[in-house]
């Protein structure tokens, strides 16, 4: 999560006190930001370095990626830990990396029902007795790639 832990906070709220979240990181841990999330369980989030992620045994039920890094490299590392039939969601501020990841999911056979959508938002100006969309705004909020993980076919 390269976006000020907004995605991490949303996932933590969604999984609730019974869920576990594994944060794949390439650099130093940002435990300070995570501690400010005011989570019910302090041990629900664990940080794992990307260099030894594949050596650990995880069985994830969802994969959510929000990173400025190339999503294909993250998918190749994290997707084997995702259970078949579970969702994959990748957010990016740019569409180009997601189109490459979309094509990789389809050609590798690791994902089905892949869908690429544009996230859209609108700012509103609120004044006394009136509310209307802001006249000077950018409506783009990024792009989302979603798919369902399947077992890749084995070569014969």
Coordinates of N, CA, C and O in Angstrom, one line a residue:
X1 N 0.9 -1.2 0.0 CA 0.0 0.0 0.0 C 0.9 1.2 0.0 O 1.5 1.6 1.0
X2 N 1.0 1.9 -1.1 CA 1.8 3.1 -1.3 C 1.0 4.3 -1.1 O 1.5 5.4 -1.4
X3 N -0.2 4.2 -0.7 CA -1.1 5.4 -0.7 C -1.5 5.7 0.8 O -2.7 5.8 1.1
X4 N -0.5 6.0 1.6 CA -0.7 6.5 3.0 C -1.6 5.5 3.8 O -2.3 6.0 4.7
X5 N -1.5 4.3 3.5 CA -2.2 3.2 4.3 C -3.7 3.4 4.2 O -4.4 2.8 5.1
X6 N -4.3 4.1 3.3 CA -5.7 4.2 3.1 C -6.3 2.9 2.7 O -7.3 2.5 3.3
X7 N -5.7 2.2 1.8 CA -6.2 0.9 1.4 C -6.0 -0.1 2.5 O -7.0 -0.9 2.8
X8 N -4.9 -0.1 3.2 CA -4.7 -1.0 4.4 C -5.8 -0.8 5.4 O -6.3 -1.7 6.0
X9 N -6.1 0.5 5.7 CA -7.2 0.8 6.7 C -8.5 0.3 6.2 O -9.3 -0.3 7.0
X10 N -8.8 0.4 5.0 CA -10.1 -0.1 4.4 C -10.2 -1.6 4.5 O -11.2 -2.2 4.9
X11 N -9.1 -2.3 4.2 CA -9.0 -3.8 4.3 C -9.2 -4.2 5.7 O -9.9 -5.1 6.0
X12 N -8.5 -3.5 6.6 CA -8.5 -3.9 8.0 C -9.9 -3.7 8.6 O -10.4 -4.6 9.4
X13 N -10.6 -2.7 8.2 CA -12.0 -2.5 8.6 C -12.9 -3.6 8.1 O -13.8 -4.1 8.7
X14 N -12.6 -4.0 6.8 CA -13.5 -5.0 6.1 C -13.3 -6.4 6.8 O -14.2 -7.1 7.0
X15 N -12.0 -6.8 7.1 CA -11.8 -8.1 7.6 C -12.2 -8.3 9.1 O -12.4 -9.3 9.6
X16 N -12.2 -7.1 9.8 CA -12.7 -7.1 11.1 C -11.7 -7.7 12.1 O -10.5 -8.0 11.7
X17 N -12.1 -8.0 13.3 CA -11.1 -8.5 14.3 C -10.7 -9.9 14.1 O -9.7 -10.3 14.8
X18 N -11.4 -10.7 13.3 CA -11.0 -12.1 13.1 C -10.1 -12.3 11.9 O -9.5 -13.4 11.8
X19 N -9.9 -11.3 11.1 CA -9.0 -11.4 9.9 C -7.5 -11.2 10.2 O -7.2 -10.6 11.2
X20 N -6.7 -11.6 9.3 CA -5.3 -11.4 9.3 C -4.9 -10.7 8.0 O -5.4 -11.1 7.0
X21 N -4.0 -9.8 8.1 CA -3.5 -9.1 6.9 C -2.0 -9.2 6.9 O -1.3 -9.0 7.9
X22 N -1.5 -9.6 5.7 CA -0.1 -9.7 5.5 C 0.3 -8.6 4.5 O -0.2 -8.5 3.4
X23 N 1.2 -7.7 4.9 CA 1.6 -6.6 4.1 C 3.0 -7.0 3.5 O 4.0 -7.2 4.2
X24 N 3.0 -7.0 2.2 CA 4.2 -7.3 1.4 C 5.0 -6.0 1.2 O 4.4 -5.1 0.7
X25 N 6.2 -5.9 1.7 CA 6.9 -4.6 1.5 C 8.3 -4.9 0.9 O 8.9 -5.9 1.1
X26 N 8.8 -3.9 0.2 CA 10.1 -4.0 -0.4 C 11.1 -3.2 0.4 O 12.3 -3.3 0.2
X27 N 10.7 -2.4 1.4 CA 11.6 -1.5 2.1 C 11.3 -1.7 3.6 O 10.7 -2.6 4.1
X28 N 11.7 -0.7 4.3 CA 11.5 -0.7 5.8 C 10.0 -0.6 6.1 O 9.2 0.0 5.4
X29 N 9.7 -1.2 7.3 CA 8.3 -1.3 7.7 C 7.9 0.1 8.2 O 8.6 0.8 8.8
X30 N 6.6 0.4 8.0 CA 6.1 1.7 8.5 C 5.1 1.4 9.6 O 3.9 1.7 9.5
X31 N 5.6 0.7 10.6 CA 4.7 0.4 11.8 C 4.1 1.6 12.5 O 3.0 1.5 13.1
X32 N 4.8 2.7 12.4 CA 4.2 3.9 13.0 C 2.9 4.3 12.4 O 2.0 4.6 13.1
X33 N 2.8 4.3 11.1 CA 1.6 4.6 10.4 C 0.5 3.6 10.7 O -0.7 3.9 10.9
X34 N 0.9 2.3 10.8 CA -0.1 1.3 11.1 C -0.6 1.4 12.5 O -1.8 1.2 12.8
X35 N 0.3 1.8 13.4 CA -0.2 1.9 14.8 C -1.2 3.0 15.0 O -2.0 2.9 15.9
X36 N -1.3 4.0 14.1 CA -2.2 5.0 14.2 C -3.6 4.6 13.6 O -4.5 5.4 13.7
X37 N -3.7 3.4 13.1 CA -5.0 3.0 12.5 C -6.0 2.6 13.6 O -7.2 2.4 13.3
X38 N -5.6 2.5 14.9 CA -6.4 2.2 16.0 C -7.2 0.8 15.7 O -8.4 0.8 15.8
X39 N -6.4 -0.2 15.4 CA -7.0 -1.5 15.1 C -7.4 -2.2 16.4 O -6.7 -2.1 17.4
X40 N -8.5 -3.1 16.4 CA -8.9 -3.8 17.6 C -7.9 -4.8 18.0 O -7.7 -5.0 19.2
X41 N -7.1 -5.4 17.1 CA -6.1 -6.4 17.4 C -4.8 -5.9 16.9 O -4.7 -5.6 15.7
X42 N -3.8 -5.7 17.7 CA -2.5 -5.2 17.2 C -1.8 -6.2 16.3 O -0.9 -5.9 15.5
X43 N -2.1 -7.5 16.5 CA -1.4 -8.6 15.8 C -2.1 -9.0 14.5 O -1.7 -9.9 13.8
X44 N -3.1 -8.2 14.0 CA -3.8 -8.6 12.8 C -3.0 -8.3 11.6 O -3.3 -8.8 10.5
X45 N -2.0 -7.4 11.7 CA -1.2 -7.0 10.5 C 0.2 -7.5 10.7 O 0.8 -7.1 11.8
X46 N 0.8 -8.2 9.8 CA 2.2 -8.6 9.9 C 2.8 -8.1 8.6 O 2.3 -8.2 7.5
X47 N 4.1 -7.6 8.7 CA 4.8 -7.2 7.6 C 5.8 -8.2 7.2 O 6.5 -8.8 8.0
X48 N 5.9 -8.5 5.9 CA 6.8 -9.5 5.3 C 7.6 -8.9 4.2 O 7.1 -8.2 3.4
X49 N 8.9 -9.1 4.3 CA 9.8 -8.5 3.2 C 9.6 -9.3 1.9 O 9.5 -10.5 1.9
X50 N 9.6 -8.6 0.8 CA 9.3 -9.2 -0.5 C 10.4 -10.3 -0.8 O 10.1 -11.2 -1.5
X51 N 11.6 -10.1 -0.3 CA 12.7 -11.0 -0.7 C 12.5 -12.4 -0.1 O 13.0 -13.4 -0.7
X52 N 11.8 -12.6 1.0 CA 11.6 -13.9 1.5 C 10.1 -14.3 1.6 O 9.7 -15.2 2.3
X53 N 9.2 -13.6 0.9 CA 7.8 -13.9 0.9 C 7.5 -15.3 0.4 O 6.7 -16.0 1.0
X54 N 8.1 -15.7 -0.7 CA 7.8 -17.0 -1.2 C 8.2 -18.2 -0.4 O 7.7 -19.2 -0.5
X55 N 9.2 -17.9 0.5 CA 9.6 -19.0 1.4 C 8.7 -19.2 2.6 O 8.7 -20.2 3.3
X56 N 7.7 -18.3 2.8 CA 6.8 -18.4 3.9 C 5.5 -19.1 3.4 O 5.2 -19.0 2.2
X57 N 4.8 -19.7 4.3 CA 3.6 -20.4 3.9 C 2.4 -19.6 4.3 O 2.1 -19.5 5.4
X58 N 1.7 -19.1 3.3 CA 0.4 -18.3 3.5 C -0.6 -18.9 2.6 O -0.4 -19.5 1.5
X59 N -1.9 -18.8 3.1 CA -3.0 -19.2 2.3 C -4.0 -18.0 2.4 O -4.8 -18.0 3.3
X60 N -3.9 -17.1 1.4 CA -4.7 -15.9 1.4 C -6.1 -16.1 0.8 O -6.2 -17.0 -0.1
X61 N -7.0 -15.4 1.2 CA -8.4 -15.4 0.7 C -8.7 -14.2 -0.1 O -9.8 -14.2 -0.7
X62 N -7.8 -13.3 -0.2 CA -8.0 -12.1 -1.1 C -6.6 -11.5 -1.3 O -5.8 -11.6 -0.4
X63 N -6.4 -10.9 -2.5 CA -5.2 -10.2 -2.7 C -5.5 -8.7 -3.2 O -6.2 -8.6 -4.2
X64 N -5.1 -7.7 -2.4 CA -5.4 -6.3 -2.7 C -4.0 -5.7 -2.9 O -3.2 -5.7 -2.0
X65 N -3.8 -5.1 -4.1 CA -2.5 -4.4 -4.3 C -2.8 -3.0 -4.7 O -3.6 -2.6 -5.5
X66 N -2.1 -2.1 -4.0 CA -2.2 -0.6 -4.2 C -0.7 -0.1 -4.1 O -0.2 0.2 -3.1
X67 N 0.0 -0.1 -5.3 CA 1.4 0.2 -5.3 C 1.8 1.0 -6.5 O 1.1 0.8 -7.5
X68 N 2.8 1.7 -6.4 CA 3.3 2.5 -7.5 C 4.3 1.6 -8.3 O 4.7 2.0 -9.4
X69 N 4.6 0.4 -7.8 CA 5.5 -0.5 -8.5 C 4.7 -1.3 -9.6 O 3.5 -1.3 -9.6
X70 N 5.4 -1.9 -10.5 CA 4.8 -2.7 -11.6 C 4.0 -3.8 -11.0 O 4.6 -4.7 -10.2
X71 N 2.7 -3.9 -11.3 CA 1.9 -4.9 -10.6 C 2.2 -6.4 -11.0 O 2.0 -7.3 -10.2
X72 N 2.8 -6.6 -12.2 CA 3.0 -8.0 -12.6 C 4.1 -8.6 -11.7 O 4.0 -9.7 -11.3
X73 N 5.1 -7.8 -11.3 CA 6.1 -8.4 -10.4 C 5.5 -8.7 -9.1 O 5.9 -9.7 -8.5
X74 N 4.6 -7.9 -8.6 CA 4.0 -8.2 -7.3 C 3.0 -9.4 -7.4 O 3.0 -10.3 -6.6
X75 N 2.3 -9.5 -8.5 CA 1.4 -10.6 -8.8 C 2.2 -11.9 -8.8 O 1.7 -12.9 -8.3
X76 N 3.3 -11.9 -9.5 CA 4.1 -13.2 -9.6 C 4.6 -13.6 -8.2 O 4.7 -14.8 -8.0
X77 N 4.8 -12.7 -7.3 CA 5.3 -13.1 -6.0 C 4.1 -13.5 -5.1 O 4.2 -14.5 -4.4
X78 N 3.0 -12.8 -5.1 CA 1.9 -13.0 -4.2 C 0.8 -13.9 -4.6 O 0.2 -14.6 -3.8
X79 N 0.6 -14.1 -5.9 CA -0.5 -14.9 -6.5 C -0.4 -16.4 -6.1 O -1.4 -17.0 -5.8
X80 N 0.8 -17.0 -6.0 CA 0.8 -18.4 -5.6 C 0.2 -18.6 -4.2 O -0.2 -19.7 -3.9
X81 N 0.2 -17.6 -3.3 CA -0.3 -17.8 -2.0 C -1.8 -17.6 -1.9 O -2.4 -17.9 -0.9
X82 N -2.4 -17.1 -3.0 CA -3.9 -16.9 -3.0 C -4.6 -18.2 -3.3 O -4.2 -18.9 -4.3
X83 N -5.6 -18.5 -2.6 CA -6.4 -19.7 -2.8 C -7.2 -19.6 -4.1 O -7.6 -18.5 -4.5
X84 N -7.4 -20.7 -4.9 CA -8.2 -20.6 -6.1 C -9.6 -20.2 -5.8 O -10.2 -20.5 -4.8
X85 N -10.2 -19.4 -6.7 CA -11.5 -18.9 -6.6 C -11.6 -17.6 -5.8 O -12.7 -17.1 -5.6
X86 N -10.5 -17.1 -5.3 CA -10.5 -15.9 -4.5 C -10.2 -14.6 -5.3 O -9.6 -14.7 -6.4
X87 N -10.6 -13.4 -4.9 CA -10.5 -12.2 -5.7 C -9.1 -11.6 -5.7 O -8.4 -11.7 -4.7
X88 N -8.7 -11.0 -6.8 CA -7.5 -10.2 -7.0 C -7.9 -8.8 -7.3 O -8.7 -8.6 -8.3
X89 N -7.4 -7.8 -6.6 CA -7.8 -6.4 -6.9 C -6.5 -5.6 -6.9 O -5.7 -5.7 -6.0
X90 N -6.3 -4.9 -8.0 CA -5.1 -4.1 -8.2 C -5.5 -2.6 -8.5 O -6.2 -2.4 -9.5
X91 N -5.0 -1.7 -7.7 CA -5.3 -0.3 -8.0 C -4.0 0.4 -8.5 O -2.9 0.2 -8.0
X92 N -4.2 1.3 -9.4 CA -3.1 2.1 -9.9 C -3.6 3.5 -10.4 O -4.8 3.6 -10.8
X93 N -2.8 4.5 -10.3 CA -3.2 5.8 -10.8 C -3.0 5.9 -12.3 O -3.5 6.8 -12.9
X94 N -2.3 4.9 -12.9 CA -2.1 4.9 -14.3 C -2.7 3.6 -14.9 O -2.6 2.5 -14.3
X95 N -3.2 3.7 -16.1 CA -3.9 2.5 -16.7 C -2.8 1.6 -17.4 O -3.1 0.3 -17.5
X96 N -1.7 2.1 -17.9 CA -0.8 1.2 -18.6 C -0.3 0.0 -17.8 O -0.3 -1.1 -18.4
X97 N 0.2 0.2 -16.6 CA 0.6 -1.0 -15.8 C -0.5 -2.0 -15.6 O -0.3 -3.2 -15.6
X98 N -1.7 -1.6 -15.5 CA -2.8 -2.5 -15.3 C -3.2 -3.2 -16.6 O -3.6 -4.4 -16.5
X99 N -3.0 -2.6 -17.7 CA -3.3 -3.3 -19.0 C -2.3 -4.4 -19.2 O -2.6 -5.5 -19.7
X100 N -1.0 -4.2 -18.8 CA 0.0 -5.2 -18.9 C -0.4 -6.4 -17.9 O -0.2 -7.5 -18.3
X101 N -0.8 -6.0 -16.7 CA -1.2 -7.0 -15.7 C -2.4 -7.8 -16.2 O -2.5 -9.0 -16.0
X102 N -3.4 -7.1 -16.8 CA -4.6 -7.7 -17.3 C -4.2 -8.8 -18.4 O -4.7 -9.9 -18.3
X103 N -3.3 -8.4 -19.3 CA -2.9 -9.3 -20.3 C -2.1 -10.5 -19.7 O -2.3 -11.7 -20.1
X104 N -1.3 -10.2 -18.7 CA -0.5 -11.3 -18.1 C -1.5 -12.3 -17.4 O -1.2 -13.5 -17.5
X105 N -2.5 -11.8 -16.7 CA -3.4 -12.7 -16.0 C -4.1 -13.6 -17.0 O -4.3 -14.8 -16.7
X106 N -4.5 -13.1 -18.1 CA -5.2 -13.9 -19.1 C -4.3 -14.9 -19.8 O -4.6 -16.0 -20.0
X107 N -3.1 -14.4 -20.2 CA -2.2 -15.3 -21.0 C -1.5 -16.4 -20.1 O -1.2 -17.5 -20.5
X108 N -1.3 -16.1 -18.8 CA -0.7 -17.0 -17.9 C -1.7 -18.1 -17.4 O -1.3 -19.1 -16.9
X109 N -3.0 -17.8 -17.5 CA -4.0 -18.7 -17.1 C -4.3 -18.6 -15.6 O -4.9 -19.5 -15.0
X110 N -3.7 -17.6 -14.9 CA -3.9 -17.4 -13.4 C -5.2 -16.7 -13.0 O -5.5 -16.7 -11.9
X111 N -5.8 -16.1 -14.0 CA -7.0 -15.3 -13.6 C -8.1 -15.4 -14.6 O -7.8 -15.5 -15.8
X112 N -9.3 -15.4 -14.2 CA -10.5 -15.3 -15.1 C -11.4 -14.2 -14.7 O -11.2 -13.6 -13.6
X113 N -12.3 -13.8 -15.5 CA -13.3 -12.7 -15.3 C -12.5 -11.4 -15.0 O -13.0 -10.6 -14.1
X114 N -11.4 -11.2 -15.7 CA -10.6 -10.0 -15.5 C -11.4 -8.8 -16.0 O -12.0 -8.9 -17.1
X115 N -11.3 -7.7 -15.2 CA -12.1 -6.5 -15.6 C -11.2 -5.3 -15.2 O -10.7 -5.3 -14.1
X116 N -11.2 -4.4 -16.1 CA -10.4 -3.1 -15.9 C -11.4 -2.0 -15.9 O -12.1 -1.8 -16.9
X117 N -11.5 -1.3 -14.8 CA -12.5 -0.2 -14.6 C -11.8 1.1 -14.2 O -10.7 1.1 -13.6
X118 N -12.4 2.2 -14.4 CA -11.9 3.5 -14.0 C -12.6 3.9 -12.7 O -13.9 3.9 -12.7
X119 N -11.9 4.2 -11.7 CA -12.4 4.8 -10.5 C -12.7 6.2 -10.7 O -11.9 6.9 -11.3
X120 N -13.9 6.7 -10.3 CA -14.3 8.0 -10.6 C -14.8 8.7 -9.3 O -15.5 8.1 -8.5
X121 N -14.5 9.9 -9.2 CA -15.0 10.7 -8.0 C -15.4 12.1 -8.4 O -14.9 12.6 -9.4
X122 N -16.2 12.7 -7.6 CA -16.6 14.0 -7.9 C -16.6 14.8 -6.6 O -17.1 14.4 -5.6
X123 N -16.0 16.0 -6.7 CA -15.9 16.9 -5.5 C -17.2 17.8 -5.6 O -17.6 18.2 -6.7
X124 N -17.7 18.1 -4.4 CA -18.9 18.9 -4.3 C -18.6 20.2 -3.5 O -17.8 20.1 -2.6
X125 N -19.1 21.3 -4.0 CA -19.0 22.5 -3.3 C -20.3 22.7 -2.5 O -21.4 22.7 -3.0
X126 N -20.1 22.9 -1.2 CA -21.3 23.1 -0.3 C -21.3 24.5 0.2 O -20.3 25.0 0.8
X127 N -22.3 25.2 -0.1 CA -22.5 26.6 0.4 C -23.9 26.7 1.0 O -24.7 25.8 0.8
X128 N -24.2 27.8 1.7 CA -25.5 27.9 2.3 C -26.6 27.8 1.3 O -26.6 28.5 0.2
X129 N -27.5 26.9 1.5 CA -28.7 26.7 0.6 C -28.4 26.2 -0.7 O -29.2 26.2 -1.6
X130 N -27.2 25.7 -1.0 CA -26.9 25.1 -2.3 C -25.7 24.1 -2.2 O -24.8 24.3 -1.4
X131 N -25.8 23.1 -3.0 CA -24.7 22.1 -3.2 C -24.7 21.8 -4.6 O -25.7 21.5 -5.3
X132 N -23.4 21.9 -5.2 CA -23.3 21.5 -6.6 C -21.9 21.0 -6.9 O -21.0 21.3 -6.0
X133 N -21.6 20.3 -7.9 CA -20.3 19.8 -8.2 C -19.3 21.0 -8.4 O -19.7 22.0 -8.9
X134 N -18.1 20.8 -8.0 CA -17.1 21.8 -8.1 C -16.8 22.0 -9.6 O -16.8 21.0 -10.4
X135 N -16.6 23.2 -10.0 CA -16.4 23.5 -11.4 C -15.0 23.3 -11.9 O -14.8 23.0 -13.1
X136 N -14.1 23.3 -11.0 CA -12.7 23.1 -11.4 C -12.2 21.8 -10.7 O -11.7 21.9 -9.6
X137 N -12.4 20.7 -11.3 CA -12.0 19.4 -10.7 C -11.5 18.4 -11.7 O -11.9 18.5 -12.9
X138 N -10.7 17.5 -11.2 CA -10.3 16.4 -12.1 C -11.1 15.2 -11.5 O -11.1 14.9 -10.3
X139 N -11.9 14.5 -12.4 CA -12.7 13.4 -11.9 C -12.0 12.1 -11.9 O -12.6 11.1 -11.3
X140 N -10.8 12.0 -12.4 CA -10.1 10.7 -12.4 C -9.5 10.4 -11.0 O -8.9 11.2 -10.4
X141 N -9.8 9.2 -10.6 CA -9.3 8.7 -9.3 C -8.4 7.5 -9.4 O -8.0 6.9 -8.4
X142 N -8.1 7.1 -10.6 CA -7.3 5.9 -10.8 C -8.0 4.8 -11.6 O -9.1 5.0 -12.0
X143 N -7.4 3.7 -11.6 CA -8.0 2.5 -12.3 C -7.9 1.3 -11.4 O -7.0 1.1 -10.6
X144 N -8.8 0.3 -11.6 CA -8.9 -0.9 -10.8 C -8.9 -2.1 -11.7 O -9.8 -2.1 -12.6
X145 N -8.1 -3.0 -11.5 CA -8.1 -4.3 -12.2 C -8.6 -5.3 -11.2 O -8.1 -5.4 -10.1
X146 N -9.6 -6.1 -11.6 CA -10.1 -7.1 -10.7 C -10.2 -8.4 -11.5 O -10.4 -8.4 -12.7
X147 N -10.0 -9.5 -10.8 CA -10.1 -10.8 -11.4 C -10.3 -11.9 -10.3 O -10.3 -11.6 -9.1
X148 N -10.5 -13.1 -10.8 CA -10.7 -14.2 -9.8 C -9.5 -15.2 -10.1 O -9.3 -15.6 -11.3
X149 N -8.8 -15.6 -9.1 CA -7.7 -16.5 -9.3 C -8.1 -17.9 -9.6 O -9.1 -18.4 -9.0
X150 N -7.5 -18.5 -10.6 CA -7.7 -20.0 -10.9 C -6.4 -20.6 -10.9 O -5.4 -20.0 -11.0
X151 N -6.4 -21.9 -10.9 CA -5.1 -22.7 -11.0 C -4.7 -22.6 -12.5 O -5.5 -22.9 -13.4
X152 N -3.5 -22.2 -12.7 CA -2.9 -22.2 -14.0 C -2.8 -23.6 -14.6 O -2.5 -24.5 -13.9
X153 N -3.1 -23.8 -15.9 CA -3.0 -25.1 -16.5 C -1.6 -25.6 -16.4 O -0.7 -24.8 -16.6
X154 N -1.4 -26.9 -16.2 CA -0.1 -27.4 -16.2 C 0.3 -27.8 -17.6 O -0.5 -28.4 -18.3
X155 N 1.5 -27.5 -18.0 CA 2.0 -27.9 -19.3 C 2.1 -29.4 -19.5 O 2.5 -30.1 -18.5
X156 N 1.7 -29.9 -20.6 CA 1.8 -31.4 -20.9 C 3.0 -31.7 -21.6 O 3.7 -31.1 -22.3

